Short mmCIF file of C-alpha atoms in Angstrom, two decimals:
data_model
loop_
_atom_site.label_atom_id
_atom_site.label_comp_id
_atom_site.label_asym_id
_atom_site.label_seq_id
_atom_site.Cartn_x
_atom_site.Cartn_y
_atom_site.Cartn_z
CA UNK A 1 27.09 -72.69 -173.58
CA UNK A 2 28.00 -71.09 -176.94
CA UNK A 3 26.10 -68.36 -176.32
CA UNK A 4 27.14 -64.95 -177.57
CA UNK A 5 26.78 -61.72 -175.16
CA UNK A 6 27.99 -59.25 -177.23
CA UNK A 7 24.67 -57.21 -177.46
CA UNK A 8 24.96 -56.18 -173.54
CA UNK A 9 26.12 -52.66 -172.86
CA UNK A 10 29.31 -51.93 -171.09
CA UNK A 11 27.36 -50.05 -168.62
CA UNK A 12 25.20 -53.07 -167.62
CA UNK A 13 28.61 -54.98 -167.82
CA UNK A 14 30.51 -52.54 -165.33
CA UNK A 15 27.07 -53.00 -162.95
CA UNK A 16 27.19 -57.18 -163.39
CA UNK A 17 29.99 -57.86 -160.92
CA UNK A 18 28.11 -56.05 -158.10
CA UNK A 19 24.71 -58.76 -158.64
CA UNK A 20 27.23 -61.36 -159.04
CA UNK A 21 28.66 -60.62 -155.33
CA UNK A 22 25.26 -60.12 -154.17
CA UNK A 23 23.82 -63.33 -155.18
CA UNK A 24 27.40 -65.30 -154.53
CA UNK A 25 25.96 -64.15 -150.82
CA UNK A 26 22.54 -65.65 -151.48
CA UNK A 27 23.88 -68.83 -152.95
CA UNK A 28 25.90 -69.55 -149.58
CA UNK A 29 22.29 -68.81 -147.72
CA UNK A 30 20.89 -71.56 -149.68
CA UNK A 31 18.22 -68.69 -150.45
CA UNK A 32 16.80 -70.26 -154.28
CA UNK A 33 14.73 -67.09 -155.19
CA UNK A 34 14.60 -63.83 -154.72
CA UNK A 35 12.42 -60.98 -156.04
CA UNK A 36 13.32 -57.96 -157.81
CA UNK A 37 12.05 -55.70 -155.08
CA UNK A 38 14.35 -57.46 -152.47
CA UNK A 39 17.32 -57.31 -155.11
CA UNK A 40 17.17 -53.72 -155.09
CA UNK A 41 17.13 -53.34 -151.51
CA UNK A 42 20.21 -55.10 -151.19
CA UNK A 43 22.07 -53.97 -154.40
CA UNK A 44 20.63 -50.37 -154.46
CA UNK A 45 19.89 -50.69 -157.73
CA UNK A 46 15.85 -49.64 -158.62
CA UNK A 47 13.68 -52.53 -159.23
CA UNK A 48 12.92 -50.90 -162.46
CA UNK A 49 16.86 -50.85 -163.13
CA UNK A 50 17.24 -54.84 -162.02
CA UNK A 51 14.74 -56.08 -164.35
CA UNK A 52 16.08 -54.05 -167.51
CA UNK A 53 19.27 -55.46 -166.82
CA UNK A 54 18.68 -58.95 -166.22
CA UNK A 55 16.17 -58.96 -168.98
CA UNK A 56 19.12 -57.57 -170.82
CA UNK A 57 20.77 -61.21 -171.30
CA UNK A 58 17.77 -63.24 -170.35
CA UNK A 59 14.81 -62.40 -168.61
CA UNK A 60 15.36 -65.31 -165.97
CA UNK A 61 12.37 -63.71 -164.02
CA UNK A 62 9.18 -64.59 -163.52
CA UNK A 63 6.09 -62.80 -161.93
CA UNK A 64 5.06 -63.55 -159.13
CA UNK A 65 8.01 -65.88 -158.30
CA UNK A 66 10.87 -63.56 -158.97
CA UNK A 67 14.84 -64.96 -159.99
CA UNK A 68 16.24 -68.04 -159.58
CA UNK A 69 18.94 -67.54 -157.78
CA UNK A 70 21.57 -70.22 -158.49
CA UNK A 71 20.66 -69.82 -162.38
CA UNK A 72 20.89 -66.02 -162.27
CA UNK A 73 24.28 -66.23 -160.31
CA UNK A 74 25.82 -69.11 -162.88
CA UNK A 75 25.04 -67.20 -166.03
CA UNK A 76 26.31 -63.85 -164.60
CA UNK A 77 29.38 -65.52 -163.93
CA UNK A 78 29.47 -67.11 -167.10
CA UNK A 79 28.96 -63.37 -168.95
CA UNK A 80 31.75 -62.01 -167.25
CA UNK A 81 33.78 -64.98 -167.74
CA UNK A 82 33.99 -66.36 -164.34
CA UNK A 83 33.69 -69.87 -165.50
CA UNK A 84 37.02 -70.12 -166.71
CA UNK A 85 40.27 -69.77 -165.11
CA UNK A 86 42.80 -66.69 -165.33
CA UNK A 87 46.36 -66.56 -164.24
CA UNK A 88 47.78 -63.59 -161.97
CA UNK A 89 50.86 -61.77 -161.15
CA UNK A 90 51.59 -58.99 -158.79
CA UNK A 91 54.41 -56.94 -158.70
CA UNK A 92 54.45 -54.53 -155.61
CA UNK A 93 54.69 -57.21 -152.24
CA UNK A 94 54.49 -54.16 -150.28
CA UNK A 95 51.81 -53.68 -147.88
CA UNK A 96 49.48 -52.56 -150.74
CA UNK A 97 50.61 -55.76 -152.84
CA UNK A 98 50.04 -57.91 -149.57
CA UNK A 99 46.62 -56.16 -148.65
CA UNK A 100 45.34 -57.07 -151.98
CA UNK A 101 46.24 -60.55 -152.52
CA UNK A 102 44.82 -60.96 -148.57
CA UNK A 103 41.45 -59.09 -149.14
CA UNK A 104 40.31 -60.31 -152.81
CA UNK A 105 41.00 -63.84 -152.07
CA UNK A 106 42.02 -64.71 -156.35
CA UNK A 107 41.76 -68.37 -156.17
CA UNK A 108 38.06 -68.46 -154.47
CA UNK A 109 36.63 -66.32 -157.99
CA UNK A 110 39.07 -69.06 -160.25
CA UNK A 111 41.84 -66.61 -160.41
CA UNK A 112 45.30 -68.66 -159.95
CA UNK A 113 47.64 -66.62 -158.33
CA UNK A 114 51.17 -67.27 -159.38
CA UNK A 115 53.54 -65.07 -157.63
CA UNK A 116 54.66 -61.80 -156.50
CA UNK A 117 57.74 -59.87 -157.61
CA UNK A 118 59.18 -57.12 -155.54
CA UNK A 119 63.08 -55.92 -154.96
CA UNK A 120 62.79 -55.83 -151.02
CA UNK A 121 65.14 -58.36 -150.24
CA UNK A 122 63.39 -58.58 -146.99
CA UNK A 123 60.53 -59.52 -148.89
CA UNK A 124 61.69 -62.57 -152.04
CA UNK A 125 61.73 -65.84 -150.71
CA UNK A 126 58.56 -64.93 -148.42
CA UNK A 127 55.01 -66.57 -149.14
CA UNK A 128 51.62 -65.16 -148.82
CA UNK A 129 48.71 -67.43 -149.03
CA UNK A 130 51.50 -70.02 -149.78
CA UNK A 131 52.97 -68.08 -153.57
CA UNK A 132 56.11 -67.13 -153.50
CA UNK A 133 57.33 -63.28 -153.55
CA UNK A 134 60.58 -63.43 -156.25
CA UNK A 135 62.77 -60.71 -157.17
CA UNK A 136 61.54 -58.29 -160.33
CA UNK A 137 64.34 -59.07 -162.14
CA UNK A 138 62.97 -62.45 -162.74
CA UNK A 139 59.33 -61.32 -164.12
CA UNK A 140 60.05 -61.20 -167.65
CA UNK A 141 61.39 -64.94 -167.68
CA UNK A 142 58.61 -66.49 -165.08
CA UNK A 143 55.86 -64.70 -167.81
CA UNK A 144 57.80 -65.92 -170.59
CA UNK A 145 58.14 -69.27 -169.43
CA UNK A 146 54.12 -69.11 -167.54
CA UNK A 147 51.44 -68.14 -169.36
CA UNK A 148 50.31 -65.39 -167.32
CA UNK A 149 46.83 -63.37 -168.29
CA UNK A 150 46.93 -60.19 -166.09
CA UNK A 151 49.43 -58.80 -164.33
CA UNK A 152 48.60 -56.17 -160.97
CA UNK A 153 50.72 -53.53 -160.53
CA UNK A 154 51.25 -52.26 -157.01
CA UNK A 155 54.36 -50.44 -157.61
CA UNK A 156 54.93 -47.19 -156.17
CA UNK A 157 54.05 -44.70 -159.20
CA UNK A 158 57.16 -43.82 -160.46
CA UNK A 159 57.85 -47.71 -161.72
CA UNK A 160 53.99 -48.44 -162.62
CA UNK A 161 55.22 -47.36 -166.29
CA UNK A 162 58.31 -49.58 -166.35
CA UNK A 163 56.30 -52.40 -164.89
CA UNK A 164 53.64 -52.30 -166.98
CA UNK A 165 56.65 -52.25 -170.60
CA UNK A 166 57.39 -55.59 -168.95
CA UNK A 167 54.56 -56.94 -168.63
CA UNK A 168 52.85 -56.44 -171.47
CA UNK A 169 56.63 -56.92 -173.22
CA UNK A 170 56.69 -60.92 -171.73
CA UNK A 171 53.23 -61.82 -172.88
CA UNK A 172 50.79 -60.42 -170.22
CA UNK A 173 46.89 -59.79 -171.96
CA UNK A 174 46.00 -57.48 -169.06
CA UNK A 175 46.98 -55.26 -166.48
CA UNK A 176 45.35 -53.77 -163.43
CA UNK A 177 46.97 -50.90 -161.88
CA UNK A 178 46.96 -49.48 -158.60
CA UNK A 179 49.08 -46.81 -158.92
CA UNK A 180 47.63 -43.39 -159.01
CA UNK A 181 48.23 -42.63 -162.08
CA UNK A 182 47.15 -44.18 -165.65
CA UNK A 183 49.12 -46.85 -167.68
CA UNK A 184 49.53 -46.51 -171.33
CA UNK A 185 49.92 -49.76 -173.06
CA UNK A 186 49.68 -50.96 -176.95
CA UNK A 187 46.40 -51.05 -178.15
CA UNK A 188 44.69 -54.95 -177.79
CA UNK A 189 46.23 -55.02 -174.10
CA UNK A 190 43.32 -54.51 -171.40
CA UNK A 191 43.68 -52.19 -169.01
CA UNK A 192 41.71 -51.43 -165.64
CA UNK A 193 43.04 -48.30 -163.70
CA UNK A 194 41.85 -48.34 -160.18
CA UNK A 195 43.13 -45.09 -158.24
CA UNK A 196 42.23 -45.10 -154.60
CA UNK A 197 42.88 -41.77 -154.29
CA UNK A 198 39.56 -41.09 -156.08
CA UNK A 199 37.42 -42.22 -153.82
CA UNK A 200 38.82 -40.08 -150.99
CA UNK A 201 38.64 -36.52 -152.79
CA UNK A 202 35.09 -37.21 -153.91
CA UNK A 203 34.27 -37.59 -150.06
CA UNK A 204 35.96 -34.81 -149.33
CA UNK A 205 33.61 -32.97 -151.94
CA UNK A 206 30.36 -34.25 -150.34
CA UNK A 207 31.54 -33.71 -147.31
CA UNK A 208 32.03 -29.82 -148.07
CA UNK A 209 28.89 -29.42 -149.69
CA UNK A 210 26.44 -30.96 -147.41
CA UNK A 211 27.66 -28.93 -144.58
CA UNK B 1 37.03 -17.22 -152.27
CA UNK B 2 33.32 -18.01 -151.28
CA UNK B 3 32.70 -18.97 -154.74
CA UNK B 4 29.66 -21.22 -155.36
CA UNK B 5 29.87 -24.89 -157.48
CA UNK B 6 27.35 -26.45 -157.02
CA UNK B 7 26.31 -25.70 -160.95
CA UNK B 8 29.24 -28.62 -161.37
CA UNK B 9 27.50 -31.92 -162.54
CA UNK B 10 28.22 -34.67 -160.21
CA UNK B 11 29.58 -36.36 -163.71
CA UNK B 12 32.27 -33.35 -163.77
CA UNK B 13 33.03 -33.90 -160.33
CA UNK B 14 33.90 -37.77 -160.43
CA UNK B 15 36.85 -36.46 -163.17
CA UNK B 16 38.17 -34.39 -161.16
CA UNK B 17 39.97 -36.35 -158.37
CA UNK B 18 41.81 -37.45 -162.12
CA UNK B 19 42.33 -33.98 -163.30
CA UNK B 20 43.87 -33.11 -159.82
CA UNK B 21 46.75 -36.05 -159.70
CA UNK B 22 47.65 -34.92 -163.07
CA UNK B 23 48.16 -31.66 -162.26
CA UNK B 24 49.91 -32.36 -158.88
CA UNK B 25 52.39 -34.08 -160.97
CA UNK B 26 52.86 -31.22 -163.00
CA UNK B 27 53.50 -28.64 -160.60
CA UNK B 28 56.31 -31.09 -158.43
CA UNK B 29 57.78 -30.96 -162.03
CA UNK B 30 57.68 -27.24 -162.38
CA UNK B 31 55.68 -27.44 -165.06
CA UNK B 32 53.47 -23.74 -165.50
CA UNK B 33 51.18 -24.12 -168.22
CA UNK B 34 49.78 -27.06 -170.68
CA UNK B 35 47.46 -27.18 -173.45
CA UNK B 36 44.39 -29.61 -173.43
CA UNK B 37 46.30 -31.10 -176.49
CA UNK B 38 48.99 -32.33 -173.88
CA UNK B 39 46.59 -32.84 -170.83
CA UNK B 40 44.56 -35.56 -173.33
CA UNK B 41 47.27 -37.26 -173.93
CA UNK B 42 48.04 -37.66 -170.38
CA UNK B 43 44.74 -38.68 -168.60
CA UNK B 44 43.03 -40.14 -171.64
CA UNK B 45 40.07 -37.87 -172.05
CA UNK B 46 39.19 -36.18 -175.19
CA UNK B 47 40.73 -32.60 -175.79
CA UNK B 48 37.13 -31.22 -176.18
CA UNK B 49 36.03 -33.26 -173.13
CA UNK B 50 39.14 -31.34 -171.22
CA UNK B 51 37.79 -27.86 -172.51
CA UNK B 52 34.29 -28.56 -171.54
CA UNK B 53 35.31 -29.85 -167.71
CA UNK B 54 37.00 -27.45 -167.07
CA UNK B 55 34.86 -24.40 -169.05
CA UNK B 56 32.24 -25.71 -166.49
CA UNK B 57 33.72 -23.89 -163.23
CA UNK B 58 35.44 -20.73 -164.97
CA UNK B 59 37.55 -21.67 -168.55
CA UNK B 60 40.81 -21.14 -167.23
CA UNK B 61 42.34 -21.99 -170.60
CA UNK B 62 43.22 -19.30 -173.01
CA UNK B 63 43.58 -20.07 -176.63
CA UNK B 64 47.63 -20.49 -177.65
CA UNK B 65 48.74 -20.34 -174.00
CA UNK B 66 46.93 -23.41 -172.34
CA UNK B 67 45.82 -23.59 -168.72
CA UNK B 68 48.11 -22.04 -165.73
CA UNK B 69 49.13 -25.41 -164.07
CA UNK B 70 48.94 -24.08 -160.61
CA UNK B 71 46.18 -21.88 -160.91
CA UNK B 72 44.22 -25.11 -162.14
CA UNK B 73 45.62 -27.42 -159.30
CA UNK B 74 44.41 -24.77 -156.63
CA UNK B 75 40.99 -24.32 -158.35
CA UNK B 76 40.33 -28.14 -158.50
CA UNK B 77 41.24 -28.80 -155.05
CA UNK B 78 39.19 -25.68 -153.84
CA UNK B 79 35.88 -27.52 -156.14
CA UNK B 80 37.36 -31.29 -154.06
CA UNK B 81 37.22 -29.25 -151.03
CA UNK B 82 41.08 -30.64 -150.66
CA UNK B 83 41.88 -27.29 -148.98
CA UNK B 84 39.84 -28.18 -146.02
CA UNK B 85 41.60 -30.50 -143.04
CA UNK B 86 39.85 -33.78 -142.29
CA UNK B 87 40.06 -36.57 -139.62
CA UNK B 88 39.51 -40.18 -140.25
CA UNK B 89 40.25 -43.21 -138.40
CA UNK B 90 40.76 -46.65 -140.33
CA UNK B 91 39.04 -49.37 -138.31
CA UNK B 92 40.68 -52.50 -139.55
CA UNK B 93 44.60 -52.44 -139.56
CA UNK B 94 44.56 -55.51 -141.44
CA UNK B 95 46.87 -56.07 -144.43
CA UNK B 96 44.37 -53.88 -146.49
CA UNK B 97 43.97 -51.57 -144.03
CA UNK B 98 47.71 -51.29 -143.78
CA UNK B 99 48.31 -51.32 -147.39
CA UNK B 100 45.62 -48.47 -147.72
CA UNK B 101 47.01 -46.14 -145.06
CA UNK B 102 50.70 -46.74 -146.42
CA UNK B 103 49.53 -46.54 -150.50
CA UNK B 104 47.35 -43.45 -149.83
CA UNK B 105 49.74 -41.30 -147.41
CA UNK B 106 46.26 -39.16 -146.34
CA UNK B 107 48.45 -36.51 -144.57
CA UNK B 108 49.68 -35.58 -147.81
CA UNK B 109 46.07 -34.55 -148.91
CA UNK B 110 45.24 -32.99 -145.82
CA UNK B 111 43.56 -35.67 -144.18
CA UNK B 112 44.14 -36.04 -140.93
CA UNK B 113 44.61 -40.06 -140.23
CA UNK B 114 43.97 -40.15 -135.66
CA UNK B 115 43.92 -43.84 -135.32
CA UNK B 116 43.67 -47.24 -136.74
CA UNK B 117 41.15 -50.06 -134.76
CA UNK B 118 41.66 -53.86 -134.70
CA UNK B 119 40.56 -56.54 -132.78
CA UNK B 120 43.91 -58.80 -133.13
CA UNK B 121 45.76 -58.59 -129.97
CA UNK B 122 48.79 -59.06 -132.15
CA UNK B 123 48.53 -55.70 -133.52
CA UNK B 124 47.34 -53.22 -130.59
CA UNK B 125 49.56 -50.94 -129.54
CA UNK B 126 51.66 -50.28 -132.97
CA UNK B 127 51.95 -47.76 -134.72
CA UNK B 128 51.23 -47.33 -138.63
CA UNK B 129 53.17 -44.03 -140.09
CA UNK B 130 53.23 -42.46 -136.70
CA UNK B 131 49.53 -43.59 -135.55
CA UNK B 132 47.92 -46.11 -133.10
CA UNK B 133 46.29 -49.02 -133.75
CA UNK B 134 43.53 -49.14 -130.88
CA UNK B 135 41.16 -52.18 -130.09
CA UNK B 136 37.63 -51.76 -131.53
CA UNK B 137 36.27 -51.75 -128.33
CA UNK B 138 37.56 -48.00 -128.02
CA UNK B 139 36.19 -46.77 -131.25
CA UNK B 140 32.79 -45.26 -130.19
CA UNK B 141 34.66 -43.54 -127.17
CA UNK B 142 37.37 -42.38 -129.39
CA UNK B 143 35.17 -41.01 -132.01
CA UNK B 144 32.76 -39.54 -129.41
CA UNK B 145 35.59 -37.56 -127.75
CA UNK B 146 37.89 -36.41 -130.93
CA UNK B 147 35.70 -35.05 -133.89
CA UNK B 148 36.41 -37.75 -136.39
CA UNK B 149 34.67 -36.73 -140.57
CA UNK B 150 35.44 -40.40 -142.21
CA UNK B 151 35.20 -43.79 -141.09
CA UNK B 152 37.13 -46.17 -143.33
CA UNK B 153 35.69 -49.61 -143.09
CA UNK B 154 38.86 -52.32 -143.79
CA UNK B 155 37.03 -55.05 -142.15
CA UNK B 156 35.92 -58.35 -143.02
CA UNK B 157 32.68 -57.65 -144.60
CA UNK B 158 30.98 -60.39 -141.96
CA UNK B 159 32.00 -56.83 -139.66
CA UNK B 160 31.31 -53.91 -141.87
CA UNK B 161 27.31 -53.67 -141.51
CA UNK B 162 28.08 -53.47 -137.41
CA UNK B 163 31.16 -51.18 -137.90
CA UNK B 164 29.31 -48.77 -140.10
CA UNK B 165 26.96 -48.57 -137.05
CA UNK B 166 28.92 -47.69 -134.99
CA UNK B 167 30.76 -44.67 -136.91
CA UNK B 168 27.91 -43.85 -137.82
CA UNK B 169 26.32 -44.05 -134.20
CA UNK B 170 29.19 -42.35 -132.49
CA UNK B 171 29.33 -39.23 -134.83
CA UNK B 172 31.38 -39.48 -137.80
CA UNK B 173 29.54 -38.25 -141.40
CA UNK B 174 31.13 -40.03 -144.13
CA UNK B 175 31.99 -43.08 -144.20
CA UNK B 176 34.81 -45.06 -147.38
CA UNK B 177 33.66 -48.97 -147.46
CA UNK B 178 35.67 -51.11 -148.66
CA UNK B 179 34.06 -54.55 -147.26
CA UNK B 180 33.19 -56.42 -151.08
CA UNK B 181 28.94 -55.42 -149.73
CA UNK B 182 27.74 -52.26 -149.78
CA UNK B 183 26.95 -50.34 -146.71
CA UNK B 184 23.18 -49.24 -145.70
CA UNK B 185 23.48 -45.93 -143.73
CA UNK B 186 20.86 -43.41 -142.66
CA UNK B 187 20.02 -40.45 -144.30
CA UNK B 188 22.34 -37.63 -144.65
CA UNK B 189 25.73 -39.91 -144.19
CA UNK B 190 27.60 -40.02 -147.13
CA UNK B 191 29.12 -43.21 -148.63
CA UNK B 192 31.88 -44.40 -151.21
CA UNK B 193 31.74 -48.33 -151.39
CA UNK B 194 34.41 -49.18 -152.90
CA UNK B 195 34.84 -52.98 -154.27
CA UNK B 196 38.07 -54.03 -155.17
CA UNK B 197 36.92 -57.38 -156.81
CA UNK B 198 34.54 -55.61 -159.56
CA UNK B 199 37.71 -54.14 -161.11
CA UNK B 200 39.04 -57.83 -161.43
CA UNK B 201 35.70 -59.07 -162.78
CA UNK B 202 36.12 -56.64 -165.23
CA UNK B 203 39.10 -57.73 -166.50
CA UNK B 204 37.59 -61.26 -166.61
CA UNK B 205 35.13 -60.24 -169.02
CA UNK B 206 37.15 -58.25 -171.27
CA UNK B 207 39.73 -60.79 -171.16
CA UNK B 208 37.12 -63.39 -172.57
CA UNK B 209 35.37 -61.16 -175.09
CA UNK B 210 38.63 -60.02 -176.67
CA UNK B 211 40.10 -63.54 -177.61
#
């Protein structure tokens, strides 16, 4: 479309992939509008909070009809770049590695999975989903030789470093890391740190102070 | 120590869980004070942001020494409420939920894992580190009759909405989602969703605004 998106927030950014899974839903209900009152019952968001945001790169809304759903789903996807495709690694075939590659499903969101690396021997020659699990010593070559965009590291922590001086070292753009602890890469190389851990201590802190 | 935080922002609090796998790794290394200087450099916040954190529940820093490693790590997982035990079950034993209970290792934090549930025939009956995998059909009873704190949700999100019910129906107070759809739960049960594919959405985005 040509059209530029560089005057949206990060913050509205960061909140655009949960409307995009929301109205991915709505799409495969053949559901063609929806209002912002019903958004926000679904998303959580306020009503208030949908409409700033959509108007944000748009204003696809219109009273008394509310969003069109297949347009509003498209051009989200086309803000955060959905409409083209990406190519994957993942290093770590462990169960975490594995778990991932089951659960997000790459190639359904144009994400082309091209293998897994791991040093289980029990593990390289294996296929999940049908790509091939191959021995870490051969990820620098395979990038070299593929043009891979984003690498995921599922490494236990102690070789998330290493992996990630490979990676980037071959040709990767980005990495997302699922070790516990943060990656430091060259500056121009994307990053997204995702520690599970998190999520566990912070419901161990509501837990202790709603008691 | 009966001390009261609940002056902490919830803003504070989110950094912590980050502060608190630092510092672990500091103590395993022996490691008995650090200055903010060297903490920023590690996590990636701000020295002044460092100062301010942590000024917020007692300033355990003291100007040319640093913080006590230890006496931080303690402090933070008193505020997490990591010093507490609590039980969970996983409900889903799945690759994800698999890859979650292996990649998390919750006895390590004091979190009691009692069982996994599944519905795949395939899978009842083995064990997971040490614990069961049960059929689903057992949960309610199970929870009913051990005192279970956290539900983890690793099902197929057609499953989650029903699953949530029935932690939430059987007795358990929090509950850590990590079907791609967020989780409606009644009043006074706490929730972490926690989507995996937003972090790879992410990615998308910055990988097509950065070309």
């Amino acid at each position: 479309m040509g059209k530029s998106y560089s005057n949206i927030s990060m913050a509205i950014i960061r909140r655009l992939p949960k409307y995009y899974e929301y109205l991915k839903q709505l799409v495969d209900k053949d559901i063609d509008r929806i209002s912002s009152k019903k958004l926000s019952t679904m998303i959580g968001f306020t009503p208030s909070q949908i409409r700033q945001d959509l108007n944000s790169f748009g204003g696809f809304g219109q009273q008394g009809y509310g969003y069109n759903v297949e347009v509003l789903y498209k051009e989200i996807g086309r803000i955060l770049g959905l409409d083209q495709a990406y190519s994957i690694v993942v290093v770590g075939a462990g169960s975490l590695g594995q778990g991932i590659v089951n659960h997000i499903n790459f190639q359904n969101y144009g994400f082309d999975l091209k293998a897994l690396f791991d040093t289980n021997p029990k593990s390289i020659g294996k296929n999940i989903r049908g790509v091939s699990i191959l021995h870490v010593d051969e990820l620098q070559v395979f990038i070299s030789k593929n043009h891979i965009d984003i690498g995921v590291i599922c490494m236990p922590k102690e070789f998330a470093q290493d992996t990630a001086n490979k990676l980037v070292g071959s040709g990767v753009s980005a990495i997302w890391n699922f070790s516990p602890l943060d990656i430091h890469v060259p500056e121009g190389i994307i990053i997204e740190n995702i520690c599970l851990n998190n999520g566990l201590f912070i419901l161990a802190y509501l837990l202790n102070n709603s008691k």
